[in-house]
Amino acid sequence: MNRLLLWSLSFVVLCFLAPVAEAAEPASNQQRRPNVLFILADDLGWSDTSLYGTTNFYQTPHIQRLAERGMTFTRAYSASPLCSPTRASILTGLSPARHGITSPTCHLPVVRLTAELRARAPAQQKAILPDPVTRLAPTYTTLAETLKAAGYATGHFGKWHLGASPYSALEHGFDVDVPHWHGPGPAGSYVAPWKFPDFDHDPTIPDQHLEDRMAQEAVKFMQEHRDEPFFLNYWMFSVHAPFDAKKSLIKKYGDLVDPKDEQRCPTYAAMIESMDDAVGTLLGELDRLGIADNTIIIFASDNGGNCYSVVDGEWPTSNRPLRGGKATMYEGGVRTPAIVVWPGHVSASSKSDAVIQSMDYYPTLLEMLEIKPAPDQAFDGVSILPALEGKRIERDGIFTYFPHSPPVPDWISASVSVHQGDWKLIRIFHEGENGRHRYKLLHLGTDIGERDDLSQKHPDKVRQLDKLIEDHLASTQAVTPQPNPGFDPKQYHPEREGIPASKFQRTPTAEKAKRAAKDVAGWTPGGTASLAVAKGSLVVDSTGRDPHLSFSFPKGMGSAPLKLHITMVSDSSGGGQVFWREKGANFFKADRSQVFDVKHDGQAHAYSTTLKPTSPLLGIRIDPSRGSGKTIITQLRLTDEEDTLIYKWSFQ
């Protein structure tokens, strides 16, 4: 009887405790460290989202939804105006001046783990520049390695661009790396089929967008690790080149273009929408899994918007009201969108004008997660937790080290800058008199467009800020530009500073001239070509570089493969190329083209190229050569694959 009573009491106790233990499990989950989702867009400019009221063209409702969950920063800066340096700074918490990756060359064959000063420089250049580091060395303790050691599952999805194996994400603390690609952008295109070595599109979705697929892969990672803390590093390929997008979205934005708006590139707008959709997919899955309240989210960009490539006959974007863009030291090159979400800690829909930078995220996350860095680990960045709590960040300034001068619009020679409050000083290495530095002092509070150089009016401020620059370069042991002993003043042209190389130029005058070019026999000359009809032939004269001519069909020509047959005589040089334009992609692009070899011997030769449109053919462009000279097209016709005539041009 006593045994039965004891058993009964035990059973009652177990039944009573069981639901208590069940209820305690979610509490235990809530006490675990938060998940971390780091979303890094590529080349997304400060005015490329709806966050700051600077665009009426781009549509980013999901990024706006993200902002409603946390704090939006109005003065967030990338570590560099180019991608790889910023990526290395996010993972190490260090300045490009210290880690040495100062240009996006990590996909190139040369492996250089220490920055080195070049042996010489061109005679027209006042300074000898350094050769940058080309791989993120495994000696650094990355953010992923620190979180992995603290028990986090770690996954990298998207662009890496810090080196192929043995320098890939898998060697820097990530358990997963998809698509395990080291290139500067997507392999081939955004719209399937892609050209990744080991990452194919879903065959059931023939026109699958890469960002849609990457978001799906990231969602799988969330699902697999929902019951443990995870670090999901979602580094988008968008909106970096190559410039292509879903045809339906290109058409959508083509119908919305305002020709008076500086932002008027339909393809770029379509790319932004797909990027924003991916953000929405991630947010939706966090909500569905019930883990959004225990997830820290950081959204940022690796540098400013691209204002020098030409897409749809336009620059991709405008960073208005900021000056310059990607690859420049002006605000348009380094000021980017940024949002930090930390439910229960950071006020929803809040804003901050605190000055923050890419290398701040690593120490900030460690403080949020109460994880200590390695004993010998130090950062160039600081924790921005005070700003997230509405307080001031204590720092002397932030620094941007960019010892390069790619000839894009608004370029300046190799330089370094410091931001302190509203003041910004740019030191241009050895561009002054007798090898001294030259300076630009700017006050962003009154001159956000950076047009008024105040260096002559405020020499004391120049000296004070330049001392900060010198201390930064010394503490980081930066390899800096040095005076060029072979400099020849006769070959120096300072008036060319800021003027882009010809391949990046797109001035209103040039655009008007392009639009004013008269058709000849239905063909429009382009580039360096001029057209004339003589003796029943179309004569193409060129001064070299990029001669081409284009034709638009009155009606679409169908979407079946076609052959373009050309008979021509040439005394020019270089290969030929035929592009086609089709419905839904109203521009000529390299992945819709065929190259062909041309004989430049003054004799008539026949050439055939195959056009493979996927929607009705709208136009053709012919690049008959690359060099200067004359090309005479005597016959030109379009046939189907069975050589049945479809269209024939007459040059009478």
XYZ file of C-alpha atoms in Angstrom:
652
model
C 0.000 0.000 0.000
C 2.855 2.399 0.862
C 4.563 1.539 -2.449
C 1.372 2.293 -4.366
C 0.965 5.599 -2.534
C 4.597 6.525 -3.235
C 4.194 5.670 -6.929
C 0.994 7.726 -7.128
C 2.616 10.731 -5.488
C 5.595 10.466 -7.864
C 3.277 10.313 -10.856
C 1.412 13.429 -9.666
C 4.665 15.312 -9.146
C 5.910 14.340 -12.630
C 2.637 15.386 -14.218
C 2.830 18.717 -12.406
C 6.444 19.388 -13.364
C 6.170 18.292 -16.990
C 4.291 21.357 -18.239
C 6.625 23.587 -16.201
C 9.643 22.100 -18.001
C 7.839 22.501 -21.361
C 7.149 26.153 -20.668
C 10.745 26.798 -19.638
C 12.204 25.791 -23.001
C 11.118 28.923 -24.935
C 12.453 31.067 -22.085
C 15.819 29.347 -22.518
C 15.696 30.090 -26.262
C 14.955 33.718 -25.544
C 18.016 33.965 -23.301
C 20.415 32.713 -25.941
C 22.556 35.187 -27.813
C 20.801 36.996 -30.674
C 21.196 35.919 -34.263
C 23.112 38.282 -36.548
C 21.993 39.075 -40.098
C 24.423 41.320 -41.984
C 23.060 42.542 -45.344
C 25.649 44.314 -47.487
C 24.545 45.778 -50.813
C 27.122 46.327 -53.550
C 27.489 49.825 -55.049
C 24.200 50.990 -53.530
C 24.334 54.781 -53.361
C 23.062 57.089 -50.635
C 20.187 58.214 -52.887
C 19.350 54.769 -54.282
C 16.669 53.994 -51.688
C 13.606 55.757 -50.330
C 15.281 56.213 -46.917
C 16.411 59.820 -47.315
C 13.748 61.372 -49.528
C 16.193 61.814 -52.413
C 14.500 59.658 -55.078
C 11.124 59.470 -56.768
C 12.226 56.739 -59.185
C 13.568 53.839 -57.118
C 11.132 51.744 -55.071
C 12.424 50.077 -51.882
C 9.426 49.252 -49.640
C 11.170 46.346 -47.883
C 14.234 48.416 -46.970
C 11.783 51.022 -45.695
C 10.096 48.287 -43.653
C 13.475 47.332 -42.239
C 14.082 50.952 -41.229
C 10.799 50.949 -39.319
C 12.258 48.236 -37.079
C 15.399 50.091 -36.062
C 17.712 53.077 -36.540
C 18.586 54.686 -39.871
C 21.942 56.487 -40.093
C 22.131 59.578 -42.279
C 25.945 59.775 -42.134
C 27.169 56.226 -42.527
C 30.421 55.853 -44.461
C 32.066 52.958 -46.223
C 35.702 52.302 -45.385
C 36.600 52.941 -49.028
C 34.980 54.210 -52.227
C 35.540 50.712 -53.692
C 34.271 47.316 -52.620
C 37.030 44.910 -51.511
C 38.655 47.349 -49.050
C 35.315 47.898 -47.318
C 34.587 44.168 -47.155
C 37.953 43.486 -45.535
C 37.301 46.284 -43.023
C 33.903 44.866 -42.036
C 35.421 41.447 -41.341
C 38.504 42.727 -39.481
C 37.407 46.010 -37.907
C 40.554 47.529 -39.415
C 41.216 50.432 -41.764
C 42.312 49.788 -45.362
C 45.422 51.761 -44.435
C 46.271 48.928 -42.030
C 45.133 45.761 -43.845
C 46.445 47.094 -47.156
C 43.532 46.106 -49.408
C 42.877 49.480 -51.023
C 41.558 48.464 -54.453
C 39.195 45.751 -55.751
C 41.890 43.501 -57.232
C 41.314 40.394 -55.122
C 40.077 38.381 -58.115
C 43.273 38.893 -60.133
C 45.932 36.151 -60.349
C 48.684 37.976 -58.440
C 48.782 37.125 -54.721
C 50.187 39.977 -52.617
C 49.779 39.884 -48.834
C 51.750 43.052 -48.094
C 51.319 46.435 -49.759
C 54.427 47.549 -51.639
C 55.521 50.856 -53.112
C 55.981 50.627 -56.860
C 59.471 51.100 -58.261
C 58.469 53.977 -60.531
C 55.609 56.105 -61.846
C 54.759 57.714 -65.207
C 56.523 61.010 -65.871
C 53.239 62.976 -65.757
C 52.469 61.709 -62.265
C 53.776 63.547 -59.197
C 53.694 60.532 -56.872
C 54.689 56.890 -56.931
C 51.735 54.818 -55.765
C 51.603 51.586 -53.749
C 50.558 48.201 -55.100
C 47.775 47.004 -52.770
C 47.252 43.731 -50.951
C 45.206 41.357 -53.133
C 43.973 38.760 -50.611
C 42.543 38.854 -47.088
C 45.289 37.061 -45.189
C 44.314 34.202 -42.841
C 46.298 35.853 -40.025
C 43.370 38.151 -39.214
C 40.743 37.083 -36.697
C 37.580 37.794 -38.614
C 34.128 38.554 -37.300
C 32.983 35.139 -38.511
C 35.784 33.357 -36.655
C 34.994 35.204 -33.436
C 31.290 34.394 -33.624
C 31.957 30.800 -34.612
C 34.184 30.382 -31.546
C 31.291 31.743 -29.456
C 28.981 28.978 -30.711
C 27.427 30.595 -33.786
C 26.603 28.773 -36.999
C 28.169 30.915 -39.735
C 27.103 31.246 -43.352
C 28.245 33.503 -46.176
C 25.920 34.082 -49.126
C 26.711 36.185 -52.179
C 29.706 38.255 -53.197
C 33.056 37.705 -51.454
C 35.789 39.349 -53.578
C 38.545 38.904 -50.998
C 40.307 35.997 -52.688
C 39.708 32.504 -54.001
C 40.670 29.451 -51.947
C 42.784 29.348 -49.771
C 41.483 32.863 -49.021
C 37.773 32.213 -49.495
C 34.998 32.627 -46.936
C 35.495 28.997 -45.894
C 39.021 29.830 -44.733
C 37.831 32.877 -42.795
C 35.358 31.365 -40.350
C 32.289 30.542 -42.418
C 30.790 27.049 -42.345
C 28.907 27.671 -45.584
C 29.824 29.739 -48.662
C 27.286 30.056 -51.479
C 27.961 30.290 -54.417
C 31.651 30.113 -53.423
C 32.660 32.669 -56.053
C 35.649 35.019 -55.867
C 34.831 37.364 -58.760
C 33.966 41.081 -58.591
C 30.342 40.483 -59.627
C 27.952 37.747 -60.726
C 29.343 35.135 -63.080
C 27.815 36.082 -66.390
C 24.544 37.732 -65.449
C 21.813 38.194 -62.859
C 19.119 36.507 -64.898
C 19.675 32.777 -65.481
C 21.486 31.003 -66.933
C 24.530 32.017 -64.891
C 28.139 30.961 -65.316
C 29.177 29.983 -61.790
C 31.381 26.865 -61.814
C 29.324 24.971 -59.204
C 26.071 26.870 -58.790
C 23.276 26.397 -61.306
C 19.897 28.049 -61.493
C 16.720 26.144 -60.730
C 15.850 24.447 -64.055
C 12.142 24.915 -63.349
C 12.691 28.708 -63.359
C 14.467 29.463 -66.666
C 14.665 33.233 -66.058
C 15.461 32.962 -62.355
C 17.037 36.089 -60.871
C 20.241 35.510 -58.945
C 19.125 37.594 -55.953
C 15.878 35.608 -55.711
C 17.889 32.399 -55.581
C 20.457 33.740 -53.104
C 17.645 34.798 -50.765
C 16.186 31.280 -50.994
C 19.566 29.796 -50.062
C 19.824 32.165 -47.106
C 16.331 31.180 -45.985
C 17.383 27.504 -45.943
C 20.283 28.444 -43.680
C 17.903 30.213 -41.284
C 15.612 27.204 -41.212
C 18.452 24.778 -40.528
C 19.806 26.883 -37.624
C 16.637 28.371 -36.144
C 17.294 26.602 -32.827
C 20.838 27.934 -32.365
C 22.440 31.358 -32.766
C 23.532 32.027 -36.335
C 25.560 34.633 -38.217
C 24.113 35.033 -41.702
C 26.386 37.180 -43.860
C 24.238 38.088 -46.857
C 26.518 40.118 -49.145
C 24.439 40.876 -52.215
C 25.777 40.910 -55.729
C 23.276 43.710 -56.426
C 23.565 46.353 -57.747
C 27.063 45.852 -59.170
C 27.700 45.283 -62.879
C 26.850 43.461 -65.119
C 23.755 45.545 -65.620
C 20.785 43.331 -66.385
C 17.468 42.587 -64.725
C 14.077 40.984 -65.124
C 12.556 42.120 -68.411
C 9.204 42.851 -66.806
C 10.837 45.215 -64.327
C 12.902 46.949 -66.994
C 9.683 47.628 -68.879
C 7.979 48.801 -65.695
C 10.632 51.431 -65.025
C 11.018 52.298 -68.686
C 7.430 53.507 -68.522
C 8.198 55.564 -65.388
C 11.288 57.409 -66.657
C 11.292 61.183 -66.306
C 13.904 62.438 -68.804
C 14.512 65.490 -66.588
C 15.369 63.316 -63.573
C 19.047 62.477 -63.052
C 17.940 58.994 -62.002
C 16.447 57.578 -65.189
C 18.069 54.210 -65.947
C 15.311 51.534 -66.160
C 17.705 48.591 -65.843
C 19.304 49.972 -62.680
C 15.900 50.708 -61.138
C 14.865 47.128 -61.927
C 18.020 45.822 -60.265
C 17.233 47.830 -57.138
C 13.738 46.361 -56.957
C 15.107 42.798 -57.101
C 17.618 43.690 -54.391
C 14.801 45.093 -52.257
C 12.711 41.968 -52.864
C 15.552 39.865 -51.423
C 15.533 41.994 -48.267
C 11.807 41.373 -48.031
C 12.310 37.618 -48.360
C 14.761 37.576 -45.449
C 12.552 39.719 -43.216
C 9.539 37.588 -44.022
C 11.330 34.388 -43.062
C 12.589 35.830 -39.766
C 8.979 36.689 -38.955
C 7.670 33.295 -40.058
C 10.224 31.439 -37.939
C 9.386 33.598 -34.926
C 12.992 34.707 -34.435
C 12.856 38.319 -35.633
C 12.759 39.650 -32.070
C 16.018 37.851 -31.304
C 17.905 38.907 -34.430
C 20.265 41.855 -34.889
C 20.157 43.155 -38.467
C 22.706 45.448 -40.089
C 22.062 46.828 -43.565
C 24.801 48.787 -45.350
C 26.551 49.291 -48.697
C 30.214 48.774 -49.564
C 30.586 52.141 -51.343
C 28.645 54.855 -53.135
C 26.574 54.569 -56.294
C 28.107 53.954 -59.712
C 28.091 57.187 -61.717
C 30.431 56.245 -64.540
C 29.323 53.043 -66.287
C 26.873 53.603 -69.143
C 23.619 51.600 -69.186
C 20.601 52.202 -71.412
C 22.575 55.178 -72.717
C 22.633 56.626 -69.179
C 24.813 56.557 -66.118
C 23.345 53.937 -63.765
C 22.402 56.407 -61.039
C 22.905 59.793 -59.440
C 23.949 60.307 -55.818
C 22.337 63.762 -55.727
C 22.714 65.974 -53.746
C 26.128 64.444 -53.065
C 29.093 65.011 -55.357
C 30.818 62.148 -57.176
C 30.255 58.439 -56.824
C 31.944 55.083 -56.612
C 35.766 55.333 -56.886
C 35.871 58.987 -55.781
C 36.770 60.575 -52.453
C 33.756 62.850 -52.479
C 30.641 62.084 -50.435
C 28.949 60.280 -53.307
C 31.726 57.698 -53.216
C 31.648 56.906 -49.505
C 28.364 57.986 -47.896
C 25.899 55.086 -48.018
C 22.565 53.907 -46.619
C 22.739 52.137 -43.239
C 20.222 50.651 -40.817
C 20.746 48.814 -37.521
C 17.914 46.764 -35.995
C 18.090 45.326 -32.464
C 14.590 44.639 -31.103
C 14.131 45.701 -27.505
C 17.300 47.805 -27.531
C 17.209 50.169 -30.525
C 14.144 52.367 -30.930
C 11.985 51.562 -33.927
C 11.804 54.157 -36.733
C 14.616 56.168 -35.153
C 17.303 58.173 -36.946
C 20.836 59.219 -36.116
C 23.235 61.721 -37.670
C 26.228 60.133 -35.878
C 29.233 59.602 -38.141
C 29.889 55.852 -38.425
C 32.033 53.695 -40.709
C 32.348 50.104 -41.924
C 35.033 49.062 -39.447
C 32.732 49.997 -36.543
C 30.363 47.063 -37.041
C 32.740 44.374 -35.712
C 33.442 45.971 -32.296
C 29.788 47.046 -32.066
C 28.504 43.506 -32.528
C 30.931 42.161 -29.940
C 29.671 44.673 -27.393
C 26.048 43.897 -28.252
C 26.648 40.168 -27.867
C 28.913 40.540 -24.801
C 31.739 38.721 -26.559
C 35.298 39.773 -25.837
C 37.809 40.111 -28.670
C 40.982 38.041 -28.669
C 43.521 39.208 -26.045
C 45.846 40.715 -28.657
C 43.083 42.048 -30.925
C 42.545 45.768 -31.506
C 40.264 47.660 -33.871
C 40.472 50.859 -35.881
C 36.691 51.057 -35.606
C 34.767 51.847 -32.431
C 31.534 50.547 -30.958
C 28.574 52.643 -32.099
C 26.397 51.301 -29.287
C 26.212 54.799 -27.707
C 24.668 56.143 -30.936
C 22.187 53.258 -30.958
C 21.198 54.371 -27.446
C 20.834 58.007 -28.541
C 24.172 59.147 -27.105
C 27.344 60.633 -28.616
C 30.216 58.575 -30.018
C 33.588 59.675 -28.706
C 36.198 59.661 -31.497
C 38.576 62.102 -33.178
C 37.269 61.368 -36.650
C 36.929 58.737 -39.354
C 39.485 58.173 -42.118
C 39.296 57.062 -45.738
C 42.566 55.948 -47.320
C 42.444 55.654 -51.114
C 45.928 55.861 -52.712
C 44.578 55.447 -56.249
C 43.058 57.657 -58.948
C 40.854 55.772 -61.418
C 39.820 58.296 -64.110
C 36.084 58.380 -63.372
C 34.002 61.566 -63.155
C 35.129 63.762 -60.221
C 38.363 61.806 -59.691
C 41.275 63.263 -57.770
C 44.792 61.931 -57.389
C 45.778 59.452 -54.664
C 44.478 60.795 -51.369
C 43.319 60.288 -47.789
C 40.553 62.090 -45.917
C 39.287 62.696 -42.405
C 35.748 63.554 -41.289
C 35.377 65.395 -37.985
C 31.881 66.647 -37.326
C 30.821 68.681 -40.350
C 34.423 69.244 -41.426
C 36.140 67.116 -44.036
C 39.756 67.429 -45.135
C 41.151 65.646 -48.189
C 44.931 65.365 -48.439
C 46.072 64.798 -52.032
C 49.491 63.191 -51.834
C 52.396 65.285 -53.213
C 50.198 67.268 -55.607
C 51.270 70.643 -54.200
C 54.351 72.754 -54.906
C 57.780 71.118 -54.531
C 56.362 67.728 -53.623
C 54.193 68.984 -50.771
C 50.650 67.773 -50.269
C 47.611 69.615 -51.610
C 44.394 69.961 -49.610
C 40.648 70.391 -49.989
C 38.809 71.578 -46.866
C 35.045 71.167 -47.005
C 32.223 71.985 -44.610
C 29.445 69.470 -45.189
C 26.953 71.232 -42.959
C 26.758 74.187 -45.345
C 28.072 72.592 -48.544
C 26.872 69.008 -48.908
C 27.747 69.154 -52.624
C 31.437 69.848 -51.790
C 31.929 72.711 -54.242
C 33.558 75.268 -51.929
C 37.176 74.541 -50.973
C 37.897 76.417 -47.711
C 41.524 75.370 -47.284
C 42.860 78.888 -47.969
C 40.365 80.517 -45.592
C 40.993 78.165 -42.656
C 44.667 77.147 -42.570
C 44.523 76.342 -38.845
C 41.719 73.837 -39.427
C 43.741 72.276 -42.251
C 46.743 71.836 -39.929
C 44.609 70.423 -37.115
C 42.869 67.856 -39.320
C 46.020 66.988 -41.237
C 47.677 66.105 -37.919
C 44.900 63.549 -37.380
C 45.574 62.122 -40.847
C 49.294 61.867 -40.175
C 48.697 60.122 -36.845
C 46.308 57.659 -38.510
C 48.762 56.784 -41.277
C 51.550 56.343 -38.742
C 49.502 54.179 -36.368
C 48.294 51.923 -39.187
C 51.787 51.732 -40.726
C 50.274 52.517 -44.103
C 52.349 52.221 -47.262
C 51.778 55.703 -48.683
C 52.510 57.411 -52.026
C 55.925 59.015 -52.313
C 57.300 61.851 -54.517
C 58.170 60.723 -58.037
C 61.828 61.524 -58.825
C 61.077 61.007 -62.522
C 58.305 63.610 -62.604
C 58.331 65.812 -65.735
C 56.406 69.113 -65.295
C 56.036 69.408 -69.076
C 53.881 66.273 -69.118
C 51.754 67.293 -66.122
C 48.173 68.422 -66.783
C 46.421 69.408 -63.522
C 43.515 70.877 -65.495
C 42.422 67.320 -66.324
C 41.698 66.454 -62.683
C 38.083 65.405 -62.304
C 37.543 64.986 -66.042
C 36.807 61.328 -66.761
C 38.555 59.197 -69.323
C 36.772 59.140 -72.672
C 35.132 55.776 -71.970
C 33.382 57.285 -68.938
C 32.417 60.607 -70.471
C 28.781 61.388 -70.981
C 28.348 65.129 -71.244
C 25.116 66.845 -72.284
C 26.899 68.113 -75.392
C 27.927 64.615 -76.382
C 24.414 63.313 -75.784
C 22.897 66.064 -77.901
C 25.380 65.311 -80.659
C 24.491 61.637 -80.423
C 20.779 62.359 -80.688
C 21.396 64.809 -83.521
C 23.303 62.244 -85.618
C 21.412 61.875 -88.892
C 20.417 58.484 -90.194
C 21.970 57.331 -93.450
C 19.992 54.695 -95.337
C 18.160 54.015 -92.069
C 21.396 53.487 -90.092
C 22.451 55.748 -87.220
C 26.190 56.417 -86.766
C 27.622 56.030 -83.276
C 30.918 56.336 -81.443
C 33.568 57.600 -83.859
C 31.748 56.525 -87.020
C 30.435 58.731 -89.805
C 28.238 57.319 -92.575
C 27.704 58.040 -96.250
C 26.217 56.270 -99.255
C 28.356 55.964 -102.396
C 28.011 53.763 -105.480
C 25.370 51.539 -103.935
C 27.379 50.914 -100.744
C 27.345 52.183 -97.156
C 30.684 53.822 -96.314
C 31.796 53.871 -92.655
C 34.635 56.282 -91.839
C 36.196 56.182 -88.374
C 38.955 57.779 -86.330
C 39.237 54.579 -84.270
C 38.330 53.336 -80.772
C 34.585 52.646 -81.079
C 32.964 53.031 -84.499
C 29.485 51.534 -84.795
C 26.170 51.927 -86.582
C 22.686 50.836 -85.537
C 19.334 50.135 -87.183
C 15.836 49.924 -85.661
C 13.190 47.762 -87.301
C 9.807 49.384 -87.917
C 8.165 46.288 -86.406
C 9.486 43.450 -84.249
C 11.139 40.695 -86.312
C 10.157 37.702 -84.195
C 12.245 35.816 -81.650
C 13.610 32.936 -83.759
C 17.372 32.725 -84.436
C 18.442 34.805 -87.444
C 21.562 35.251 -89.539
C 23.051 38.595 -90.481
C 25.105 38.413 -93.691
C 27.589 41.238 -94.340
C 29.829 41.745 -97.363
C 32.365 44.487 -96.817
C 35.773 45.897 -97.705
C 38.006 47.307 -94.956
C 41.372 48.993 -94.505
C 40.806 49.455 -90.755
C 41.903 47.099 -87.941
C 40.531 45.005 -85.084
C 37.682 42.530 -84.758
C 34.026 43.015 -85.589
C 30.934 42.518 -83.432
C 27.178 42.414 -84.025
C 24.724 43.281 -81.235
C 20.967 42.852 -81.203
C 18.282 44.671 -79.272
C 15.056 42.929 -78.329
C 11.740 43.665 -76.662
C 12.038 44.037 -72.887
C 15.749 44.921 -73.093
C 15.786 48.144 -75.037
C 19.559 48.525 -75.336
C 22.589 46.815 -76.854
C 24.626 44.627 -74.518
C 27.623 42.288 -74.775
C 25.708 39.155 -73.803
C 23.422 39.766 -76.786
C 26.182 39.926 -79.366
C 28.435 37.856 -81.597
C 32.032 38.673 -82.512
C 33.573 37.907 -85.885
C 37.051 38.163 -87.391
C 37.519 40.810 -90.067
C 40.097 40.838 -92.859
C 41.386 44.370 -93.377
C 43.130 43.849 -96.704
C 41.116 46.126 -98.977
C 39.309 43.163 -100.539
C 35.617 42.209 -100.329
C 34.818 39.450 -97.825
C 31.511 37.931 -96.706
C 30.710 37.365 -93.014
C 27.766 35.716 -91.275
C 26.791 35.991 -87.617
C 23.903 34.374 -85.749
C 21.465 36.419 -83.673
C 19.567 34.583 -80.940
C 16.887 36.883 -79.548
C 14.589 35.537 -76.835
C 11.848 38.049 -77.618
C 10.965 40.051 -80.764
C 14.046 41.577 -82.403
C 13.939 45.385 -82.397
C 17.323 46.480 -83.656
C 20.859 45.641 -84.760
C 24.184 47.317 -84.111
C 27.315 46.610 -86.154
C 30.826 47.355 -84.903
C 32.789 46.730 -88.120
C 36.254 47.337 -86.621
C 38.147 48.912 -83.723
C 40.697 51.052 -85.515
C 40.713 54.100 -87.742
C 40.064 53.763 -91.424
C 37.282 53.074 -93.892
C 34.840 50.175 -94.152
C 32.585 49.806 -97.215
C 29.494 47.625 -96.739
C 28.382 46.422 -100.175
C 25.687 43.932 -99.146
C 23.668 43.457 -95.979
C 20.783 41.047 -95.463
C 18.973 39.145 -92.709
C 17.833 35.530 -93.156
C 16.447 32.719 -91.086
C 18.556 29.657 -90.278
C 17.512 28.103 -93.599
C 18.851 31.204 -95.435
C 15.364 32.385 -96.399
C 15.493 36.155 -96.834
C 13.828 38.110 -94.025
C 15.139 41.646 -94.617
C 17.513 43.314 -97.072
C 19.055 46.779 -96.947
C 19.471 48.965 -100.022
C 22.158 51.650 -100.275
C 20.984 53.638 -103.286
